[in-house]
Phi, psi and omega in degrees: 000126173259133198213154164278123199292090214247192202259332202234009167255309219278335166315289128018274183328114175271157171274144168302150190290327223231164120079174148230182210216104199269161163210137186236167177259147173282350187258290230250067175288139190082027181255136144198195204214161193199126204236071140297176181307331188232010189225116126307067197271146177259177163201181105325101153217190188179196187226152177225123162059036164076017212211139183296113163226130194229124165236149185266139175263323155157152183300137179319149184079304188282331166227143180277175204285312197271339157284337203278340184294299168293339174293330197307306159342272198306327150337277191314300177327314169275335177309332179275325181292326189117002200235147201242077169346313194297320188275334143355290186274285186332310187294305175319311167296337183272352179253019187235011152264168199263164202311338165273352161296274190344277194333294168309333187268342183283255213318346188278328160262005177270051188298343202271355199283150183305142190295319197304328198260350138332297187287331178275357142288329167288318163292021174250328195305317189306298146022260174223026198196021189290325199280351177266009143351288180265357168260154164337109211293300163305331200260334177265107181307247188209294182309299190298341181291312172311308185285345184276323190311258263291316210300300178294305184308344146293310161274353193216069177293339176281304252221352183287273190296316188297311189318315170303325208246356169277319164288355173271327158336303178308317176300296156353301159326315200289317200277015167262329181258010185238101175247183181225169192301347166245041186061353188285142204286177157286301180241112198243006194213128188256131187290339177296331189289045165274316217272327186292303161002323245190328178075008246247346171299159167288148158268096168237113175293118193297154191292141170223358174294123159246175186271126183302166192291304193296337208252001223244303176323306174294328179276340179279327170315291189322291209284348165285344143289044200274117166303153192272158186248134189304329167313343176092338204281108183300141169293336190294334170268345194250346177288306173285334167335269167340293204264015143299306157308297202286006176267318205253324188099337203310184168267168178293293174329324189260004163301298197317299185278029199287146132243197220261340170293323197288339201235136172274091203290296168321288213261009198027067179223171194194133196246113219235090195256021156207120175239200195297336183240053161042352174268113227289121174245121183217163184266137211264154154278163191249162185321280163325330172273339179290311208282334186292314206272018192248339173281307196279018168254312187272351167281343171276341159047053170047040194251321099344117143291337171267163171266308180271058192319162177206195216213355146328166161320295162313330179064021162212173207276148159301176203255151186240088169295306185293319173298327167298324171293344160325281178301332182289319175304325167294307171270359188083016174230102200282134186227178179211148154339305200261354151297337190266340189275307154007269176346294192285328181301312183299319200270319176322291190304330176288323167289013154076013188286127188307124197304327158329301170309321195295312181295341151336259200317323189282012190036067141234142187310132169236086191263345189267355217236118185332304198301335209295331167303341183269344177253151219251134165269105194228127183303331176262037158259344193256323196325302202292334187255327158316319192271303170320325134326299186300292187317280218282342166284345180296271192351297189300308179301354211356077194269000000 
């Protein structure tokens, strides 16, 4: 319907039971007004590059028929220029959200990440990025990116390149998900390849430490010498804790959470079923391990879902950081979690056990290597070189 669109027609105008309803102006071509059931809007349209582009100006009452007229102008105006409002209007929004808008929308579509790796991302956001919180995405430069590296890399050179490659992740996000109508990204350049750029990464030499053959005696006292703790935390659990890693390899996180469905007592086996490489792993016990959890099964007396439980959120123990320094002060032997998995991989490997087994038991992936696809991972195939691994650490340990 064509009408010069006025303050006292567009009042006039009922709304439809249904649908809607256009009215365009007679004065203003490509000015019109869109009529619902509950709504009066004005908009704008014309054409770019052959192609209908309608932008909306905003609802009858919040704008009067003679504002909504000059916006229209100003629409139109680009519209005649060859430049398209919508991608404009897009573009202005996509450069101006800020690196914590980016961050949320990166978790909400990574929903599958793992929580462990949720929490060292959010703990860099806190972190070493609390003050670009709120800037712009766009606004963090090639220069600010190089001075935030050197800046964390005085205290850290490890924590320095994670913190970086988390933000080229973020950057990554971005230029796929902030486009303009023609697909084209927004943000076109990811500012981290200054440090590829530049050489400008750390060279930080992966960690090799284990606990020595010579070292295994003095660290297995301690921990069965463990003082009981002020904390509710057993000593009896972070002691079985503890000699869980270093018998199995786990990671710390899939010892902490193991439950009590995963492990099979009747088959002696113990099951890790989403782990760090999404591939369910799982492990025969070894004599010793049957006996550790067939104790801690029957002191749990179904009080637990977990084998280490804890009074925490998670319903399972906190990692016993304080118990560990514990030990480490009694033998003199410095360790970390992932020192005991070393620890258990390294003696494996000495024991001449077929590097297949090995990967096995340590679930780590083999996607590149053809042959490896073709052997069937079966837990009792792993039984002879676990209890052998088991033997000779009793043995080191002179348990």
């Amino acid at each position: 319907m064509a009408h010069k669109l006025t303050k006292s027609l567009v009042d006039s105008i009922p709304n439809p039971d249904s649908g809607q309803m256009f009215y365009r102006d007679t004065e203003l071509k490509g000015f019109g007004l869109r009529v619902g059931t509950g709504s009066k809007v004005y908009f704008a349209e014309g054409k770019v590059n052959n192609k209908t582009v309608r932008v909306t100006i905003g609802h009858h009452g919040v704008f009067t028929a003679e504002q909504a007229r000059q916006q229209a102008k100003n629409i139109l105006g680009m519209i005649a220029g060859g430049i398209n409002p919508n991608d404009a209007d897009k573009a202005k929004r996509a450069k101006s959200v800020t690196l914590q808008q980016v961050f949320d929308a990166y978790l909400k579509a990574r929903n599958s990440l793992k929580p462990r790796t949720v929490y060292d991302y959010s703990r860099f956001m806190k972190t070493y990025f609390e003050e670009w919180q709120n800037k712009p995405l766009a606004d963090i430069t090639k220069d600010l990116i190089e001075r935030k590296h050197r800046q964390i890399g005085e205290r850290s050179e490890a924590q320095a390149n994670l913190a970086m490659r988390f933000m080229r992740a973020i950057f990554n996000f971005a230029i796929g998900q902030y486009e303009d109508s023609e697909g084209n990204p927004i943000i076109s350049d990811n500012p981290i390849k200054r440090l590829s750029q530049t050489r400008s990464w750390y060279r930080v030499d992966r960690r090799q430490t284990v606990i020595k053959a010579h070292e295994l005696p003095a660290w297995f006292k301690a921990v069965n010498a463990l003082p009981e703790t002020s904390n509710g935390i057993n000593r009896h659990a972070v002691k079985d804790y503890l000699l869980l890693l270093i018998f199995t390899g786990l990671r710390r996180e899939e010892a902490l959470g193991l439950r009590w469905e995963y492990v099979d007592l009747k088959a002696k086996t113990l099951t890790v079923p989403d782990p760090k490489n999404r591939q369910p792993h799982t492990l025969p016990l070894s004599d010793f391990l049957f006996d550790l959890l067939k104790a801690r099964y029957e002191q749990n007396q179904g009080q637990s879902l977990f084998v280490f439980p804890g009074s925490g959120a998670k319903g399972y123990m906190d990692d016993p950081g304080k118990q560990m320094k514990k030990v480490i002060e009694a033998s003199g032997v410095s360790f970390t979690p992932h020192d005991l998995r070393r620890t258990f991989i390294t003696i494996a490997e000495s024991l001449d056990i077929s590097a297949y087994a090995l990967k096995r038991l340590a679930n780590h992936k083999m996607a590149n290597d053809v042959t490896a696809g073709y052997i069937i991972g079966d837990a009792e195939r792993l039984r002879a070189p676990m209890q052998r691994i088991t033997d000779y650490l009793l043995a080191a340990m002179n348990a």
